[in-house]
Protein backbone atom coordinates (compact mmCIF):
# COMPACT_ATOMS: atom_id res chain seq x y z
CA UNK A 1 0.00 0.00 0.00
CA UNK A 2 1.37 3.39 -0.92
CA UNK A 3 1.33 6.60 1.11
CA UNK A 4 -1.50 8.13 -0.91
CA UNK A 5 -3.84 5.21 -0.21
CA UNK A 6 -2.88 5.08 3.45
CA UNK A 7 -3.49 8.81 3.80
CA UNK A 8 -6.87 8.56 2.10
CA UNK A 9 -7.94 5.65 4.30
CA UNK A 10 -6.81 7.50 7.44
CA UNK A 11 -8.72 10.64 6.51
CA UNK A 12 -11.83 8.64 5.60
CA UNK A 13 -11.62 6.79 8.93
CA UNK A 14 -11.29 10.06 10.85
CA UNK A 15 -14.24 11.63 8.99
CA UNK A 16 -16.32 8.54 9.67
CA UNK A 17 -15.55 8.74 13.40
CA UNK A 18 -16.62 12.40 13.47
CA UNK A 19 -19.77 11.63 11.46
CA UNK A 20 -20.71 8.78 13.80
CA UNK A 21 -19.80 10.71 16.95
CA UNK A 22 -22.13 13.62 16.25
CA UNK A 23 -24.99 11.46 14.96
CA UNK A 24 -25.40 8.93 17.76
CA UNK A 25 -28.32 7.77 19.89
CA UNK A 26 -27.57 6.16 23.27
CA UNK A 27 -29.35 2.89 24.14
CA UNK A 28 -29.42 0.93 27.42
CA UNK A 29 -26.60 -1.36 26.27
CA UNK A 30 -24.59 0.89 23.93
CA UNK A 31 -25.19 3.36 21.15
CA UNK A 32 -26.75 3.53 17.67
CA UNK A 33 -24.63 5.42 15.14
CA UNK A 34 -24.33 6.33 11.48
CA UNK A 35 -21.06 4.40 11.30
CA UNK A 36 -22.64 1.80 9.07
CA UNK A 37 -23.50 4.39 6.42
CA UNK A 38 -19.80 5.14 6.03
CA UNK A 39 -18.94 1.43 5.94
CA UNK A 40 -21.51 0.72 3.23
CA UNK A 41 -20.43 3.81 1.26
CA UNK A 42 -16.84 2.57 1.39
CA UNK A 43 -17.99 -0.88 0.21
CA UNK A 44 -19.64 0.73 -2.80
CA UNK A 45 -16.57 2.74 -3.80
CA UNK A 46 -13.31 1.24 -2.56
CA UNK A 47 -11.33 -1.11 -4.79
CA UNK A 48 -10.42 -3.69 -2.13
CA UNK A 49 -12.39 -5.38 0.68
CA UNK A 50 -9.36 -5.08 2.97
CA UNK A 51 -9.59 -1.28 2.69
CA UNK A 52 -13.28 -1.39 3.62
CA UNK A 53 -12.57 -3.69 6.57
CA UNK A 54 -9.72 -1.46 7.74
CA UNK A 55 -11.85 1.66 7.70
CA UNK A 56 -14.74 -0.19 9.38
CA UNK A 57 -12.76 -1.70 12.24
CA UNK A 58 -10.57 1.37 12.77
CA UNK A 59 -13.46 3.81 12.90
CA UNK A 60 -15.56 1.56 15.16
CA UNK A 61 -12.64 1.03 17.55
CA UNK A 62 -11.84 4.75 17.82
CA UNK A 63 -15.53 5.70 18.04
CA UNK A 64 -16.10 3.37 21.00
CA UNK A 65 -13.05 4.75 22.78
CA UNK A 66 -14.05 8.39 22.28
CA UNK A 67 -17.73 7.80 23.07
CA UNK A 68 -17.15 6.23 26.46
CA UNK A 69 -17.83 2.62 25.47
CA UNK A 70 -14.40 1.03 25.88
CA UNK A 71 -15.98 -2.32 26.79
CA UNK A 72 -17.09 -2.58 23.14
CA UNK A 73 -13.83 -1.53 21.43
CA UNK A 74 -12.30 -4.89 20.67
CA UNK A 75 -15.64 -6.51 19.83
CA UNK A 76 -16.41 -3.64 17.45
CA UNK A 77 -12.98 -4.05 15.89
CA UNK A 78 -13.81 -7.63 14.93
CA UNK A 79 -17.53 -7.27 14.17
CA UNK A 80 -17.30 -4.11 12.05
CA UNK A 81 -14.13 -5.29 10.33
CA UNK A 82 -15.93 -8.43 9.22
CA UNK A 83 -19.00 -6.36 8.36
CA UNK A 84 -16.91 -4.12 6.11
CA UNK A 85 -15.17 -7.04 4.45
CA UNK A 86 -18.47 -8.79 3.68
CA UNK A 87 -20.23 -5.60 2.56
CA UNK A 88 -17.80 -5.47 -0.37
CA UNK A 89 -19.10 -8.77 -1.79
CA UNK A 90 -20.95 -8.64 -5.08
CA UNK A 91 -23.79 -8.50 -5.90
CA UNK A 92 -24.31 -5.54 -3.59
CA UNK A 93 -27.54 -6.83 -2.04
CA UNK A 94 -25.79 -10.07 -1.02
CA UNK A 95 -22.80 -8.30 0.50
CA UNK A 96 -24.98 -5.85 2.41
CA UNK A 97 -27.22 -8.67 3.65
CA UNK A 98 -24.25 -10.72 4.87
CA UNK A 99 -22.70 -7.65 6.49
CA UNK A 100 -25.94 -6.77 8.27
CA UNK A 101 -26.39 -10.31 9.56
CA UNK A 102 -22.82 -10.48 10.85
CA UNK A 103 -23.19 -7.17 12.67
CA UNK A 104 -26.56 -7.97 14.24
CA UNK A 105 -25.62 -11.53 15.24
CA UNK A 106 -22.15 -10.48 16.41
CA UNK A 107 -23.49 -7.83 18.74
CA UNK A 108 -26.28 -10.16 19.89
CA UNK A 109 -23.70 -12.74 21.02
CA UNK A 110 -21.45 -10.20 22.74
CA UNK A 111 -24.39 -8.43 24.39
CA UNK A 112 -25.70 -11.77 25.64
CA UNK A 113 -22.45 -12.39 27.52
CA UNK A 114 -22.20 -8.81 28.79
CA UNK A 115 -25.84 -8.06 29.69
CA UNK A 116 -27.79 -11.33 29.43
CA UNK A 117 -30.56 -12.47 27.13
CA UNK A 118 -32.81 -9.44 27.77
CA UNK A 119 -30.07 -7.04 26.70
CA UNK A 120 -29.21 -9.14 23.68
CA UNK A 121 -32.80 -9.24 22.50
CA UNK A 122 -33.21 -5.50 23.13
CA UNK A 123 -30.25 -4.83 20.82
CA UNK A 124 -31.59 -6.66 17.77
CA UNK A 125 -33.97 -3.97 16.51
CA UNK A 126 -31.62 -0.98 17.01
CA UNK A 127 -28.74 -2.82 15.33
CA UNK A 128 -30.95 -3.91 12.44
CA UNK A 129 -32.30 -0.37 12.01
CA UNK A 130 -28.78 1.04 12.21
CA UNK A 131 -27.82 -1.15 9.26
CA UNK A 132 -30.96 -0.45 7.22
CA UNK A 133 -30.62 3.31 7.71
CA UNK A 134 -26.89 3.00 6.97
CA UNK A 135 -27.59 1.21 3.69
CA UNK A 136 -30.20 3.76 2.62
CA UNK A 137 -27.96 6.72 3.53
CA UNK A 138 -24.96 5.15 1.75
CA UNK A 139 -26.99 4.49 -1.40
CA UNK A 140 -28.35 8.06 -1.38
CA UNK A 141 -24.92 9.63 -0.84
CA UNK A 142 -23.45 7.37 -3.51
CA UNK A 143 -26.16 8.44 -5.98
CA UNK A 144 -25.59 12.12 -5.17
CA UNK A 145 -21.84 11.72 -5.65
CA UNK A 146 -22.05 9.98 -9.05
CA UNK A 147 -21.81 13.22 -10.96
CA UNK A 148 -18.75 14.39 -9.04
CA UNK A 149 -16.48 11.76 -10.63
CA UNK A 150 -14.40 11.34 -7.48
CA UNK A 151 -11.35 9.09 -7.55
CA UNK A 152 -11.75 6.54 -4.77
CA UNK A 153 -9.05 4.06 -3.91
mmCIF file of C-alpha atoms in Angstrom:
data_model
loop_
_atom_site.group_PDB
_atom_site.id
_atom_site.type_symbol
_atom_site.label_atom_id
_atom_site.label_comp_id
_atom_site.label_asym_id
_atom_site.label_seq_id
_atom_site.Cartn_x
_atom_site.Cartn_y
_atom_site.Cartn_z
ATOM 1 C CA UNK A 1 0.000 0.000 0.000
ATOM 2 C CA UNK A 2 1.370 3.393 -0.922
ATOM 3 C CA UNK A 3 1.330 6.595 1.115
ATOM 4 C CA UNK A 4 -1.499 8.128 -0.914
ATOM 5 C CA UNK A 5 -3.837 5.206 -0.208
ATOM 6 C CA UNK A 6 -2.882 5.076 3.451
ATOM 7 C CA UNK A 7 -3.492 8.810 3.800
ATOM 8 C CA UNK A 8 -6.874 8.558 2.096
ATOM 9 C CA UNK A 9 -7.943 5.646 4.305
ATOM 10 C CA UNK A 10 -6.815 7.495 7.435
ATOM 11 C CA UNK A 11 -8.723 10.643 6.515
ATOM 12 C CA UNK A 12 -11.835 8.636 5.602
ATOM 13 C CA UNK A 13 -11.616 6.792 8.935
ATOM 14 C CA UNK A 14 -11.288 10.063 10.846
ATOM 15 C CA UNK A 15 -14.240 11.628 8.988
ATOM 16 C CA UNK A 16 -16.319 8.540 9.674
ATOM 17 C CA UNK A 17 -15.548 8.741 13.401
ATOM 18 C CA UNK A 18 -16.615 12.400 13.471
ATOM 19 C CA UNK A 19 -19.770 11.629 11.456
ATOM 20 C CA UNK A 20 -20.705 8.782 13.802
ATOM 21 C CA UNK A 21 -19.797 10.711 16.948
ATOM 22 C CA UNK A 22 -22.126 13.615 16.246
ATOM 23 C CA UNK A 23 -24.988 11.464 14.959
ATOM 24 C CA UNK A 24 -25.401 8.933 17.761
ATOM 25 C CA UNK A 25 -28.318 7.770 19.885
ATOM 26 C CA UNK A 26 -27.566 6.159 23.273
ATOM 27 C CA UNK A 27 -29.347 2.890 24.138
ATOM 28 C CA UNK A 28 -29.422 0.931 27.422
ATOM 29 C CA UNK A 29 -26.598 -1.362 26.270
ATOM 30 C CA UNK A 30 -24.590 0.886 23.929
ATOM 31 C CA UNK A 31 -25.195 3.359 21.147
ATOM 32 C CA UNK A 32 -26.752 3.529 17.668
ATOM 33 C CA UNK A 33 -24.629 5.420 15.140
ATOM 34 C CA UNK A 34 -24.326 6.328 11.478
ATOM 35 C CA UNK A 35 -21.057 4.401 11.304
ATOM 36 C CA UNK A 36 -22.645 1.796 9.069
ATOM 37 C CA UNK A 37 -23.502 4.392 6.424
ATOM 38 C CA UNK A 38 -19.798 5.137 6.027
ATOM 39 C CA UNK A 39 -18.941 1.435 5.944
ATOM 40 C CA UNK A 40 -21.514 0.721 3.234
ATOM 41 C CA UNK A 41 -20.426 3.813 1.255
ATOM 42 C CA UNK A 42 -16.840 2.567 1.393
ATOM 43 C CA UNK A 43 -17.988 -0.880 0.214
ATOM 44 C CA UNK A 44 -19.638 0.732 -2.803
ATOM 45 C CA UNK A 45 -16.567 2.742 -3.800
ATOM 46 C CA UNK A 46 -13.307 1.238 -2.560
ATOM 47 C CA UNK A 47 -11.333 -1.114 -4.789
ATOM 48 C CA UNK A 48 -10.420 -3.688 -2.133
ATOM 49 C CA UNK A 49 -12.390 -5.376 0.677
ATOM 50 C CA UNK A 50 -9.361 -5.075 2.973
ATOM 51 C CA UNK A 51 -9.593 -1.282 2.687
ATOM 52 C CA UNK A 52 -13.282 -1.394 3.621
ATOM 53 C CA UNK A 53 -12.572 -3.694 6.573
ATOM 54 C CA UNK A 54 -9.715 -1.461 7.740
ATOM 55 C CA UNK A 55 -11.854 1.663 7.698
ATOM 56 C CA UNK A 56 -14.737 -0.194 9.379
ATOM 57 C CA UNK A 57 -12.757 -1.695 12.237
ATOM 58 C CA UNK A 58 -10.572 1.370 12.770
ATOM 59 C CA UNK A 59 -13.465 3.814 12.899
ATOM 60 C CA UNK A 60 -15.558 1.561 15.164
ATOM 61 C CA UNK A 61 -12.642 1.029 17.552
ATOM 62 C CA UNK A 62 -11.845 4.748 17.818
ATOM 63 C CA UNK A 63 -15.528 5.704 18.043
ATOM 64 C CA UNK A 64 -16.098 3.366 21.002
ATOM 65 C CA UNK A 65 -13.048 4.755 22.781
ATOM 66 C CA UNK A 66 -14.052 8.390 22.280
ATOM 67 C CA UNK A 67 -17.733 7.802 23.068
ATOM 68 C CA UNK A 68 -17.152 6.229 26.463
ATOM 69 C CA UNK A 69 -17.834 2.617 25.469
ATOM 70 C CA UNK A 70 -14.399 1.030 25.885
ATOM 71 C CA UNK A 71 -15.976 -2.324 26.787
ATOM 72 C CA UNK A 72 -17.095 -2.576 23.144
ATOM 73 C CA UNK A 73 -13.830 -1.528 21.431
ATOM 74 C CA UNK A 74 -12.299 -4.895 20.672
ATOM 75 C CA UNK A 75 -15.636 -6.507 19.831
ATOM 76 C CA UNK A 76 -16.407 -3.641 17.451
ATOM 77 C CA UNK A 77 -12.984 -4.047 15.890
ATOM 78 C CA UNK A 78 -13.809 -7.625 14.926
ATOM 79 C CA UNK A 79 -17.528 -7.265 14.174
ATOM 80 C CA UNK A 80 -17.297 -4.114 12.053
ATOM 81 C CA UNK A 81 -14.132 -5.293 10.330
ATOM 82 C CA UNK A 82 -15.933 -8.434 9.217
ATOM 83 C CA UNK A 83 -18.998 -6.365 8.361
ATOM 84 C CA UNK A 84 -16.911 -4.121 6.114
ATOM 85 C CA UNK A 85 -15.174 -7.042 4.454
ATOM 86 C CA UNK A 86 -18.468 -8.793 3.684
ATOM 87 C CA UNK A 87 -20.233 -5.601 2.559
ATOM 88 C CA UNK A 88 -17.796 -5.468 -0.375
ATOM 89 C CA UNK A 89 -19.099 -8.769 -1.786
ATOM 90 C CA UNK A 90 -20.951 -8.636 -5.083
ATOM 91 C CA UNK A 91 -23.792 -8.500 -5.901
ATOM 92 C CA UNK A 92 -24.309 -5.536 -3.588
ATOM 93 C CA UNK A 93 -27.545 -6.830 -2.038
ATOM 94 C CA UNK A 94 -25.794 -10.066 -1.023
ATOM 95 C CA UNK A 95 -22.796 -8.300 0.496
ATOM 96 C CA UNK A 96 -24.976 -5.850 2.406
ATOM 97 C CA UNK A 97 -27.218 -8.673 3.651
ATOM 98 C CA UNK A 98 -24.249 -10.724 4.874
ATOM 99 C CA UNK A 99 -22.703 -7.651 6.492
ATOM 100 C CA UNK A 100 -25.943 -6.775 8.269
ATOM 101 C CA UNK A 101 -26.394 -10.311 9.561
ATOM 102 C CA UNK A 102 -22.819 -10.482 10.850
ATOM 103 C CA UNK A 103 -23.190 -7.173 12.674
ATOM 104 C CA UNK A 104 -26.564 -7.970 14.244
ATOM 105 C CA UNK A 105 -25.620 -11.533 15.244
ATOM 106 C CA UNK A 106 -22.145 -10.483 16.412
ATOM 107 C CA UNK A 107 -23.486 -7.835 18.742
ATOM 108 C CA UNK A 108 -26.276 -10.165 19.890
ATOM 109 C CA UNK A 109 -23.697 -12.743 21.019
ATOM 110 C CA UNK A 110 -21.454 -10.203 22.741
ATOM 111 C CA UNK A 111 -24.390 -8.434 24.391
ATOM 112 C CA UNK A 112 -25.700 -11.767 25.641
ATOM 113 C CA UNK A 113 -22.450 -12.387 27.517
ATOM 114 C CA UNK A 114 -22.197 -8.807 28.789
ATOM 115 C CA UNK A 115 -25.841 -8.063 29.687
ATOM 116 C CA UNK A 116 -27.789 -11.334 29.433
ATOM 117 C CA UNK A 117 -30.558 -12.467 27.126
ATOM 118 C CA UNK A 118 -32.810 -9.442 27.768
ATOM 119 C CA UNK A 119 -30.065 -7.040 26.705
ATOM 120 C CA UNK A 120 -29.205 -9.137 23.682
ATOM 121 C CA UNK A 121 -32.800 -9.240 22.497
ATOM 122 C CA UNK A 122 -33.213 -5.503 23.131
ATOM 123 C CA UNK A 123 -30.250 -4.829 20.818
ATOM 124 C CA UNK A 124 -31.586 -6.664 17.770
ATOM 125 C CA UNK A 125 -33.970 -3.974 16.505
ATOM 126 C CA UNK A 126 -31.619 -0.977 17.013
ATOM 127 C CA UNK A 127 -28.743 -2.822 15.329
ATOM 128 C CA UNK A 128 -30.945 -3.905 12.444
ATOM 129 C CA UNK A 129 -32.305 -0.370 12.011
ATOM 130 C CA UNK A 130 -28.783 1.042 12.207
ATOM 131 C CA UNK A 131 -27.824 -1.153 9.256
ATOM 132 C CA UNK A 132 -30.957 -0.451 7.221
ATOM 133 C CA UNK A 133 -30.618 3.307 7.706
ATOM 134 C CA UNK A 134 -26.893 2.997 6.967
ATOM 135 C CA UNK A 135 -27.588 1.207 3.686
ATOM 136 C CA UNK A 136 -30.202 3.761 2.621
ATOM 137 C CA UNK A 137 -27.959 6.719 3.529
ATOM 138 C CA UNK A 138 -24.959 5.146 1.752
ATOM 139 C CA UNK A 139 -26.990 4.488 -1.404
ATOM 140 C CA UNK A 140 -28.353 8.056 -1.376
ATOM 141 C CA UNK A 141 -24.925 9.632 -0.836
ATOM 142 C CA UNK A 142 -23.450 7.374 -3.510
ATOM 143 C CA UNK A 143 -26.157 8.438 -5.977
ATOM 144 C CA UNK A 144 -25.590 12.121 -5.168
ATOM 145 C CA UNK A 145 -21.836 11.715 -5.653
ATOM 146 C CA UNK A 146 -22.054 9.977 -9.046
ATOM 147 C CA UNK A 147 -21.814 13.219 -10.959
ATOM 148 C CA UNK A 148 -18.747 14.385 -9.045
ATOM 149 C CA UNK A 149 -16.475 11.763 -10.634
ATOM 150 C CA UNK A 150 -14.397 11.337 -7.480
ATOM 151 C CA UNK A 151 -11.349 9.095 -7.546
ATOM 152 C CA UNK A 152 -11.751 6.536 -4.768
ATOM 153 C CA UNK A 153 -9.050 4.062 -3.912
#
